[in-house]
mmCIF file of C-alpha atoms in Angstrom:
data_model
loop_
_atom_site.group_PDB
_atom_site.id
_atom_site.type_symbol
_atom_site.label_atom_id
_atom_site.label_comp_id
_atom_site.label_asym_id
_atom_site.label_seq_id
_atom_site.Cartn_x
_atom_site.Cartn_y
_atom_site.Cartn_z
ATOM 1 C CA MET A 1 3.049 32.588 -17.127
ATOM 2 C CA ILE A 2 2.333 31.463 -13.570
ATOM 3 C CA ASP A 3 -0.429 28.917 -13.064
ATOM 4 C CA LEU A 4 -2.730 29.508 -10.103
ATOM 5 C CA LEU A 5 -4.370 26.693 -8.138
ATOM 6 C CA PHE A 6 -6.993 27.434 -5.517
ATOM 7 C CA PHE A 7 -7.391 24.245 -3.496
ATOM 8 C CA GLY A 8 -10.582 23.089 -1.817
ATOM 9 C CA ARG A 9 -13.172 25.687 -0.870
ATOM 10 C CA LEU A 10 -10.968 28.469 -2.265
ATOM 11 C CA GLY A 11 -11.871 27.078 -5.691
ATOM 12 C CA ASP A 12 -15.508 28.106 -5.148
ATOM 13 C CA LEU A 13 -14.465 31.691 -4.433
ATOM 14 C CA ALA A 14 -12.032 31.764 -7.358
ATOM 15 C CA ALA A 15 -14.472 30.588 -10.023
ATOM 16 C CA GLU A 16 -14.086 33.864 -11.965
ATOM 17 C CA VAL A 17 -10.315 34.167 -11.577
ATOM 18 C CA ASP A 18 -8.029 33.683 -14.586
ATOM 19 C CA ARG A 19 -5.796 30.713 -13.652
ATOM 20 C CA SER A 20 -2.756 32.002 -15.549
ATOM 21 C CA VAL A 21 -1.014 35.298 -14.835
ATOM 22 C CA THR A 22 1.910 36.965 -16.556
ATOM 23 C CA CYS A 23 4.632 38.263 -14.259
ATOM 24 C CA VAL A 24 8.183 39.517 -14.526
ATOM 25 C CA ASP A 25 10.552 36.757 -13.411
ATOM 26 C CA GLY A 26 11.524 37.079 -9.762
ATOM 27 C CA ARG A 27 9.439 40.199 -9.175
ATOM 28 C CA ALA A 28 6.128 38.559 -8.338
ATOM 29 C CA THR A 29 5.471 36.833 -5.016
ATOM 30 C CA PRO A 30 2.441 34.989 -3.586
ATOM 31 C CA LEU A 31 1.808 38.077 -1.441
ATOM 32 C CA ALA A 32 1.829 40.367 -4.484
ATOM 33 C CA ILE A 33 -0.576 38.072 -6.334
ATOM 34 C CA ARG A 34 -2.892 38.060 -3.309
ATOM 35 C CA GLU A 35 -2.850 41.871 -3.321
ATOM 36 C CA TRP A 36 -3.533 41.884 -7.061
ATOM 37 C CA LEU A 37 -6.478 39.511 -6.534
ATOM 38 C CA ALA A 38 -7.886 41.884 -3.891
ATOM 39 C CA THR A 39 -8.510 44.555 -6.531
ATOM 40 C CA GLU A 40 -11.247 42.514 -8.213
ATOM 41 C CA HIS A 41 -11.979 39.530 -5.952
ATOM 42 C CA GLN A 42 -12.369 40.914 -2.446
ATOM 43 C CA SER A 43 -14.068 37.863 -0.908
ATOM 44 C CA LEU A 44 -11.312 35.578 -2.211
ATOM 45 C CA ALA A 45 -8.566 37.932 -1.037
ATOM 46 C CA LYS A 46 -10.211 38.127 2.397
ATOM 47 C CA GLU A 47 -10.187 34.327 2.638
ATOM 48 C CA LEU A 48 -6.547 34.243 1.520
ATOM 49 C CA SER A 49 -5.693 36.627 4.371
ATOM 50 C CA GLU A 50 -7.027 34.210 7.013
ATOM 51 C CA PRO A 51 -4.545 32.837 9.554
ATOM 52 C CA GLN A 52 -2.841 29.573 8.529
ATOM 53 C CA VAL A 53 -3.489 29.881 4.778
ATOM 54 C CA LEU A 54 -0.514 28.150 3.125
ATOM 55 C CA VAL A 55 1.057 28.697 -0.277
ATOM 56 C CA SER A 56 3.047 26.202 -2.303
ATOM 57 C CA VAL A 57 5.159 26.702 -5.417
ATOM 58 C CA ASN A 58 5.726 23.646 -7.569
ATOM 59 C CA LYS A 59 4.456 21.478 -4.692
ATOM 60 C CA MET A 60 6.794 22.962 -2.096
ATOM 61 C CA ILE A 61 5.321 24.942 0.814
ATOM 62 C CA VAL A 62 6.948 28.385 0.734
ATOM 63 C CA LYS A 63 6.697 31.765 2.447
ATOM 64 C CA TRP A 64 4.533 34.548 1.063
ATOM 65 C CA ASP A 65 7.596 36.505 -0.135
ATOM 66 C CA GLN A 66 8.932 33.658 -2.313
ATOM 67 C CA PRO A 67 9.986 35.039 -5.761
ATOM 68 C CA LEU A 68 8.009 33.496 -8.618
ATOM 69 C CA PHE A 69 9.269 32.598 -12.078
ATOM 70 C CA ASP A 70 7.793 31.763 -15.460
ATOM 71 C CA GLY A 71 6.289 28.263 -15.431
ATOM 72 C CA ASP A 72 5.746 28.109 -11.680
ATOM 73 C CA GLU A 73 2.548 26.636 -10.265
ATOM 74 C CA LEU A 74 1.341 28.646 -7.282
ATOM 75 C CA ALA A 75 -1.212 26.901 -5.047
ATOM 76 C CA PHE A 76 -3.237 28.528 -2.297
ATOM 77 C CA LEU A 77 -4.317 26.151 0.490
ATOM 78 C CA PRO A 78 -7.075 27.078 2.930
ATOM 79 C CA PRO A 79 -6.572 26.428 6.658
ATOM 80 C CA VAL A 80 -7.734 23.039 7.950
ATOM 81 C CA THR A 81 -7.666 22.651 11.714
ATOM 82 C CA GLY A 82 -10.738 20.762 12.935
ATOM 83 C CA GLY A 83 -10.681 17.232 14.199
ATOM 84 C CA MET B 1 4.325 -10.526 24.715
ATOM 85 C CA PRO B 2 4.638 -13.316 22.090
ATOM 86 C CA LEU B 3 1.687 -13.940 19.784
ATOM 87 C CA ASN B 4 -0.666 -16.674 21.016
ATOM 88 C CA ASP B 5 -3.045 -19.016 19.163
ATOM 89 C CA ASP B 6 -5.889 -16.505 19.296
ATOM 90 C CA ASP B 7 -3.580 -13.815 17.867
ATOM 91 C CA PHE B 8 -2.651 -16.060 14.933
ATOM 92 C CA MET B 9 -6.342 -16.337 14.068
ATOM 93 C CA ARG B 10 -7.276 -12.715 14.773
ATOM 94 C CA TYR B 11 -4.388 -11.218 12.811
ATOM 95 C CA SER B 12 -4.293 -13.843 10.057
ATOM 96 C CA ARG B 13 -4.804 -11.230 7.324
ATOM 97 C CA HIS B 14 -1.695 -9.407 8.506
ATOM 98 C CA LEU B 15 0.256 -12.631 8.919
ATOM 99 C CA LEU B 16 -0.518 -13.575 5.318
ATOM 100 C CA MET B 17 1.311 -10.481 4.085
ATOM 101 C CA GLY B 18 4.999 -10.910 3.423
ATOM 102 C CA ASP B 19 5.804 -7.334 4.451
ATOM 103 C CA ILE B 20 3.965 -7.639 7.784
ATOM 104 C CA GLY B 21 3.976 -11.307 8.819
ATOM 105 C CA GLU B 22 4.676 -12.551 12.330
ATOM 106 C CA LEU B 23 7.575 -10.158 12.872
ATOM 107 C CA GLY B 24 5.507 -7.136 11.854
ATOM 108 C CA GLN B 25 2.545 -8.215 13.966
ATOM 109 C CA GLN B 26 4.882 -8.636 16.919
ATOM 110 C CA ARG B 27 6.126 -5.059 16.360
ATOM 111 C CA LEU B 28 2.543 -3.791 16.424
ATOM 112 C CA SER B 29 1.844 -5.801 19.565
ATOM 113 C CA ASP B 30 4.910 -4.350 21.297
ATOM 114 C CA ALA B 31 4.005 -0.733 20.430
ATOM 115 C CA ARG B 32 2.633 1.960 22.744
ATOM 116 C CA VAL B 33 0.659 4.649 20.879
ATOM 117 C CA LEU B 34 -1.044 7.740 22.299
ATOM 118 C CA ILE B 35 -4.140 9.112 20.539
ATOM 119 C CA VAL B 36 -4.840 12.741 21.448
ATOM 120 C CA GLY B 37 -8.411 13.783 20.695
ATOM 121 C CA LEU B 38 -11.289 11.333 20.347
ATOM 122 C CA GLY B 39 -13.470 13.223 17.904
ATOM 123 C CA GLY B 40 -14.057 12.570 14.232
ATOM 124 C CA LEU B 41 -10.408 11.683 13.576
ATOM 125 C CA GLY B 42 -9.623 9.921 16.836
ATOM 126 C CA CYS B 43 -12.522 7.478 16.500
ATOM 127 C CA PRO B 44 -11.373 5.796 13.261
ATOM 128 C CA VAL B 45 -7.726 5.987 14.328
ATOM 129 C CA ALA B 46 -8.505 4.191 17.602
ATOM 130 C CA LEU B 47 -10.748 1.598 15.932
ATOM 131 C CA TYR B 48 -8.164 0.665 13.300
ATOM 132 C CA LEU B 49 -5.163 0.624 15.633
ATOM 133 C CA VAL B 50 -6.949 -1.475 18.251
ATOM 134 C CA ALA B 51 -8.256 -3.822 15.567
ATOM 135 C CA ALA B 52 -4.731 -4.073 14.134
ATOM 136 C CA GLY B 53 -3.393 -5.216 17.492
ATOM 137 C CA VAL B 54 -1.276 -2.248 18.571
ATOM 138 C CA GLY B 55 -0.515 -3.551 22.051
ATOM 139 C CA GLN B 56 -0.964 -0.499 24.253
ATOM 140 C CA ILE B 57 -3.106 2.515 23.415
ATOM 141 C CA GLY B 58 -3.496 5.743 25.379
ATOM 142 C CA LEU B 59 -6.656 7.801 24.830
ATOM 143 C CA CYS B 60 -6.680 11.487 25.774
ATOM 144 C CA ASP B 61 -9.722 13.768 25.576
ATOM 145 C CA PRO B 62 -11.454 15.863 28.263
ATOM 146 C CA ASP B 63 -14.840 16.065 26.498
ATOM 147 C CA ARG B 64 -18.160 14.296 26.954
ATOM 148 C CA VAL B 65 -20.229 12.824 24.125
ATOM 149 C CA ASP B 66 -22.743 15.275 22.681
ATOM 150 C CA LYS B 67 -25.603 14.472 20.319
ATOM 151 C CA THR B 68 -23.983 16.692 17.651
ATOM 152 C CA ASN B 69 -20.939 14.353 17.698
ATOM 153 C CA LEU B 70 -22.899 11.312 16.536
ATOM 154 C CA GLN B 71 -23.001 12.353 12.847
ATOM 155 C CA ARG B 72 -19.271 11.556 12.530
ATOM 156 C CA GLN B 73 -17.708 10.204 15.735
ATOM 157 C CA VAL B 74 -18.328 6.554 15.015
ATOM 158 C CA LEU B 75 -17.262 5.056 18.362
ATOM 159 C CA TYR B 76 -20.233 6.516 20.240
ATOM 160 C CA ARG B 77 -23.884 5.506 20.561
ATOM 161 C CA THR B 78 -26.914 7.637 21.353
ATOM 162 C CA ASP B 79 -26.968 6.308 24.927
ATOM 163 C CA ASP B 80 -23.400 7.595 25.424
ATOM 164 C CA CYS B 81 -24.484 11.259 25.327
ATOM 165 C CA GLY B 82 -23.298 13.003 28.482
ATOM 166 C CA SER B 83 -20.612 10.417 29.277
ATOM 167 C CA LEU B 84 -16.862 10.953 28.984
ATOM 168 C CA LYS B 85 -15.575 10.140 25.517
ATOM 169 C CA VAL B 86 -12.522 8.280 26.811
ATOM 170 C CA GLY B 87 -14.720 6.033 28.982
ATOM 171 C CA CYS B 88 -17.128 5.171 26.159
ATOM 172 C CA ALA B 89 -14.271 4.685 23.725
ATOM 173 C CA LYS B 90 -12.329 2.429 26.101
ATOM 174 C CA GLN B 91 -15.366 0.219 26.618
ATOM 175 C CA ALA B 92 -16.100 -0.060 22.893
ATOM 176 C CA LEU B 93 -12.461 -0.692 21.985
ATOM 177 C CA GLU B 94 -11.975 -3.348 24.669
ATOM 178 C CA ALA B 95 -15.030 -5.131 23.310
ATOM 179 C CA LEU B 96 -13.459 -5.000 19.846
ATOM 180 C CA ASN B 97 -10.090 -6.373 20.994
ATOM 181 C CA PRO B 98 -9.601 -7.444 24.632
ATOM 182 C CA GLY B 99 -5.952 -8.213 23.889
ATOM 183 C CA VAL B 100 -5.084 -4.511 23.710
ATOM 184 C CA THR B 101 -4.296 -2.570 26.903
ATOM 185 C CA ILE B 102 -6.077 0.788 26.890
ATOM 186 C CA SER B 103 -5.361 3.727 29.193
ATOM 187 C CA ALA B 104 -7.736 6.694 29.414
ATOM 188 C CA PHE B 105 -6.910 10.310 30.280
ATOM 189 C CA ALA B 106 -9.994 12.494 30.688
ATOM 190 C CA ARG B 107 -8.117 15.785 30.576
ATOM 191 C CA PRO B 108 -6.475 18.054 27.997
ATOM 192 C CA ILE B 109 -3.119 16.885 26.693
ATOM 193 C CA ASP B 110 -0.174 17.854 28.885
ATOM 194 C CA LYS B 111 3.542 17.153 29.178
ATOM 195 C CA GLU B 112 3.006 14.511 31.871
ATOM 196 C CA ILE B 113 0.883 12.332 29.567
ATOM 197 C CA LEU B 114 3.302 12.852 26.688
ATOM 198 C CA ALA B 115 6.245 11.773 28.862
ATOM 199 C CA ASP B 116 4.710 8.374 29.654
ATOM 200 C CA GLY B 117 6.924 6.320 27.340
ATOM 201 C CA TYR B 118 4.837 6.212 24.158
ATOM 202 C CA HIS B 119 6.537 5.153 20.930
ATOM 203 C CA LEU B 120 4.350 7.368 18.749
ATOM 204 C CA VAL B 121 1.697 10.093 19.156
ATOM 205 C CA VAL B 122 -1.331 10.619 16.907
ATOM 206 C CA ASP B 123 -2.688 14.163 16.826
ATOM 207 C CA CYS B 124 -6.465 14.098 16.348
ATOM 208 C CA THR B 125 -7.058 17.429 18.079
ATOM 209 C CA ASP B 126 -8.852 20.455 16.708
ATOM 210 C CA ASN B 127 -6.585 23.319 17.715
ATOM 211 C CA LEU B 128 -3.113 24.696 17.110
ATOM 212 C CA ALA B 129 -2.164 25.021 20.794
ATOM 213 C CA ALA B 130 -2.523 21.273 21.378
ATOM 214 C CA ARG B 131 -0.626 20.480 18.162
ATOM 215 C CA GLN B 132 2.277 22.642 19.302
ATOM 216 C CA ILE B 133 2.459 20.906 22.695
ATOM 217 C CA ILE B 134 2.474 17.503 20.980
ATOM 218 C CA ASN B 135 4.978 18.584 18.322
ATOM 219 C CA ASP B 136 7.434 19.984 20.858
ATOM 220 C CA ALA B 137 7.207 16.959 23.168
ATOM 221 C CA CYS B 138 7.617 14.473 20.300
ATOM 222 C CA TYR B 139 10.568 16.405 18.872
ATOM 223 C CA ALA B 140 12.265 16.529 22.277
ATOM 224 C CA GLN B 141 11.714 12.801 22.863
ATOM 225 C CA ARG B 142 12.543 11.790 19.263
ATOM 226 C CA ILE B 143 9.260 9.967 18.755
ATOM 227 C CA PRO B 144 7.112 10.073 15.596
ATOM 228 C CA PHE B 145 4.108 12.383 15.405
ATOM 229 C CA VAL B 146 1.196 11.879 12.984
ATOM 230 C CA SER B 147 -1.091 14.887 12.626
ATOM 231 C CA ALA B 148 -4.344 15.336 10.729
ATOM 232 C CA ALA B 149 -7.157 17.856 10.567
ATOM 233 C CA ALA B 150 -10.422 18.307 8.689
ATOM 234 C CA VAL B 151 -13.151 20.876 8.126
ATOM 235 C CA GLY B 152 -15.986 21.020 5.618
ATOM 236 C CA TRP B 153 -15.039 18.718 2.731
ATOM 237 C CA GLU B 154 -11.288 19.037 3.303
ATOM 238 C CA GLY B 155 -8.588 17.170 5.150
ATOM 239 C CA GLN B 156 -4.883 17.503 5.858
ATOM 240 C CA LEU B 157 -2.270 14.948 6.896
ATOM 241 C CA VAL B 158 1.364 15.463 7.842
ATOM 242 C CA ALA B 159 3.695 13.169 9.785
ATOM 243 C CA PHE B 160 7.154 13.534 11.283
ATOM 244 C CA ASP B 161 9.590 10.741 12.043
ATOM 245 C CA PHE B 162 11.585 12.592 14.692
ATOM 246 C CA GLY B 163 13.528 9.466 15.560
ATOM 247 C CA ARG B 164 15.250 9.624 12.164
ATOM 248 C CA PHE B 165 14.970 13.282 11.113
ATOM 249 C CA ARG B 166 15.880 16.258 13.315
ATOM 250 C CA SER B 167 15.024 19.107 10.950
ATOM 251 C CA LEU B 168 11.514 20.192 9.971
ATOM 252 C CA CYS B 169 8.606 19.994 12.373
ATOM 253 C CA PHE B 170 4.981 21.149 12.555
ATOM 254 C CA ASN B 171 6.024 24.609 13.779
ATOM 255 C CA CYS B 172 8.088 25.091 10.600
ATOM 256 C CA ILE B 173 4.911 24.796 8.521
ATOM 257 C CA ILE B 174 2.354 26.596 10.687
ATOM 258 C CA ASP B 175 3.814 29.602 12.483
ATOM 259 C CA HIS B 176 3.535 29.078 16.230
ATOM 260 C CA ASN B 177 2.196 32.635 16.588
ATOM 261 C CA SER B 178 -0.674 32.039 14.140
ATOM 262 C CA ALA B 179 -4.205 32.764 15.277
ATOM 263 C CA GLU B 180 -6.847 30.062 14.909
ATOM 264 C CA PRO B 181 -8.743 30.358 11.594
ATOM 265 C CA MET B 182 -12.345 31.570 11.673
ATOM 266 C CA MET B 183 -13.656 28.357 10.116
ATOM 267 C CA ASN B 184 -13.908 25.241 12.281
ATOM 268 C CA CYS B 185 -16.142 22.176 12.503
ATOM 269 C CA ALA B 186 -18.363 23.745 15.187
ATOM 270 C CA ASN B 187 -19.234 26.835 13.153
ATOM 271 C CA SER B 188 -18.835 25.581 9.587
ATOM 272 C CA GLY B 189 -19.554 21.851 9.702
ATOM 273 C CA VAL B 190 -17.684 18.826 8.385
ATOM 274 C CA VAL B 191 -18.545 15.786 6.261
ATOM 275 C CA GLY B 192 -18.241 12.670 8.427
ATOM 276 C CA PRO B 193 -16.543 10.370 5.901
ATOM 277 C CA VAL B 194 -13.862 13.011 5.231
ATOM 278 C CA LEU B 195 -12.834 12.527 8.865
ATOM 279 C CA GLY B 196 -12.982 8.775 8.288
ATOM 280 C CA ILE B 197 -10.664 9.064 5.280
ATOM 281 C CA MET B 198 -8.150 11.264 7.095
ATOM 282 C CA GLY B 199 -8.325 9.130 10.246
ATOM 283 C CA SER B 200 -7.752 6.005 8.151
ATOM 284 C CA MET B 201 -4.771 7.726 6.527
ATOM 285 C CA GLN B 202 -3.433 8.479 10.006
ATOM 286 C CA ALA B 203 -3.875 4.882 11.148
ATOM 287 C CA THR B 204 -2.147 3.613 7.997
ATOM 288 C CA THR B 205 0.710 6.062 8.578
ATOM 289 C CA VAL B 206 1.053 4.842 12.180
ATOM 290 C CA ILE B 207 1.307 1.240 10.988
ATOM 291 C CA ARG B 208 3.874 2.243 8.340
ATOM 292 C CA LEU B 209 5.945 4.055 10.972
ATOM 293 C CA LEU B 210 5.797 1.146 13.408
ATOM 294 C CA LEU B 211 6.833 -1.293 10.672
ATOM 295 C CA GLY B 212 9.592 0.940 9.283
ATOM 296 C CA TYR B 213 7.965 1.744 5.935
ATOM 297 C CA PHE B 214 7.485 5.500 6.363
ATOM 298 C CA LYS B 215 9.764 7.788 4.324
ATOM 299 C CA GLN B 216 7.723 10.988 3.948
ATOM 300 C CA HIS B 217 8.908 13.049 6.912
ATOM 301 C CA GLY B 218 7.150 16.422 6.816
ATOM 302 C CA GLU B 219 5.311 15.818 3.543
ATOM 303 C CA MET B 220 1.840 17.354 3.617
ATOM 304 C CA THR B 221 -1.152 15.740 1.917
ATOM 305 C CA ARG B 222 -4.402 17.609 1.313
ATOM 306 C CA TYR B 223 -7.736 16.044 0.364
ATOM 307 C CA ASP B 224 -10.701 17.835 -1.182
ATOM 308 C CA GLY B 225 -13.676 15.504 -0.811
ATOM 309 C CA LYS B 226 -16.032 17.769 -2.749
ATOM 310 C CA ARG B 227 -13.962 17.524 -5.907
ATOM 311 C CA GLY B 228 -12.250 14.197 -5.181
ATOM 312 C CA GLN B 229 -8.785 15.758 -5.411
ATOM 313 C CA TRP B 230 -5.533 15.014 -3.592
ATOM 314 C CA LEU B 231 -2.432 17.199 -3.393
ATOM 315 C CA SER B 232 0.912 16.329 -1.789
ATOM 316 C CA MET B 233 3.578 18.903 -1.053
ATOM 317 C CA HIS B 234 7.046 18.994 0.437
ATOM 318 C CA CYS B 235 7.882 21.294 3.298
ATOM 319 C CA SER B 236 11.210 22.688 4.425
ATOM 320 C CA ARG B 237 12.765 23.611 7.746
ATOM 321 C CA ASN B 238 12.259 27.145 9.017
ATOM 322 C CA GLN B 239 15.648 28.292 10.316
ATOM 323 C CA GLN B 240 13.826 30.513 12.821
ATOM 324 C CA CYS B 241 11.606 27.677 14.092
ATOM 325 C CA PRO B 242 11.547 27.810 17.909
ATOM 326 C CA THR B 243 11.400 24.001 18.054
ATOM 327 C CA CYS B 244 13.885 22.731 15.469
ATOM 328 C CA GLY B 245 15.412 25.852 13.871
ATOM 329 C CA ALA B 246 19.054 26.858 14.097
ATOM 330 C CA ALA B 247 18.309 29.154 17.046
ATOM 331 C CA SER B 248 16.822 26.283 19.051
ATOM 332 C CA VAL B 249 19.869 24.015 18.834
#
């Protein structure tokens, strides 16, 4: 199982999303999970496609093609740029 | 300049601390720090660093005070509307601590300002282009860079000690070709105290860097004020980074 964390305002859009997903080791990526989310949660997937959205796996910022494994925690982080 | 009698009184709460003391206060007094952006982040950063006795502070912002700023930009007063932010800020900060030398630059950040011998730069801007200019200049000059941002209920902090670490910079985390996100403070709003929290985190990080206590090069911290949650993450060098990647060396 891979645990999903939607940080900040993404949590509001992901209220209906199951926070655990089953994937084949090494086959799933953050990008693939975003595409899977788009099938049922279009507004969330649209927000995840915004520029500067970051993903972390086990508290390490990674690229969207990072292979995921059983037990990983995948976090989606919305862009924050204002000052 | 050595600490004088007034300094011993003013900074007594620092001097009481074993891990700051007279030596630490002297380090703060000898430091030159540039604050880029005097909005919701820059105001608390400037207030705390000037109050702490950082000896020389540069302020850089081309904007004028607008009534919509007053909800969160705590250096300004209603009568300041229409005036340059750097001018109002300089006046308020000099009243707070006349022992600090303050320089004001009423223009967007540029390489000339960044090359003026600062020991550390604080990024309180609201756009990626400015962050990239600051990141590249700090990396080239081997000076620390403390960056923060906020929108809505959320904040982000990341700092780089380029004097000690030559791999991993801001461009490794946020692709330099990225477009600006749709959501910003002007179109989506921001909670004032969230900026105060992130600005206070920046000021604390600056003091840690100046005193030699900072060991979290490139670690990103996120804050969600709506839910009261914090998240810290490590970042890694992008080998293709145009600033610090293998191709740039």
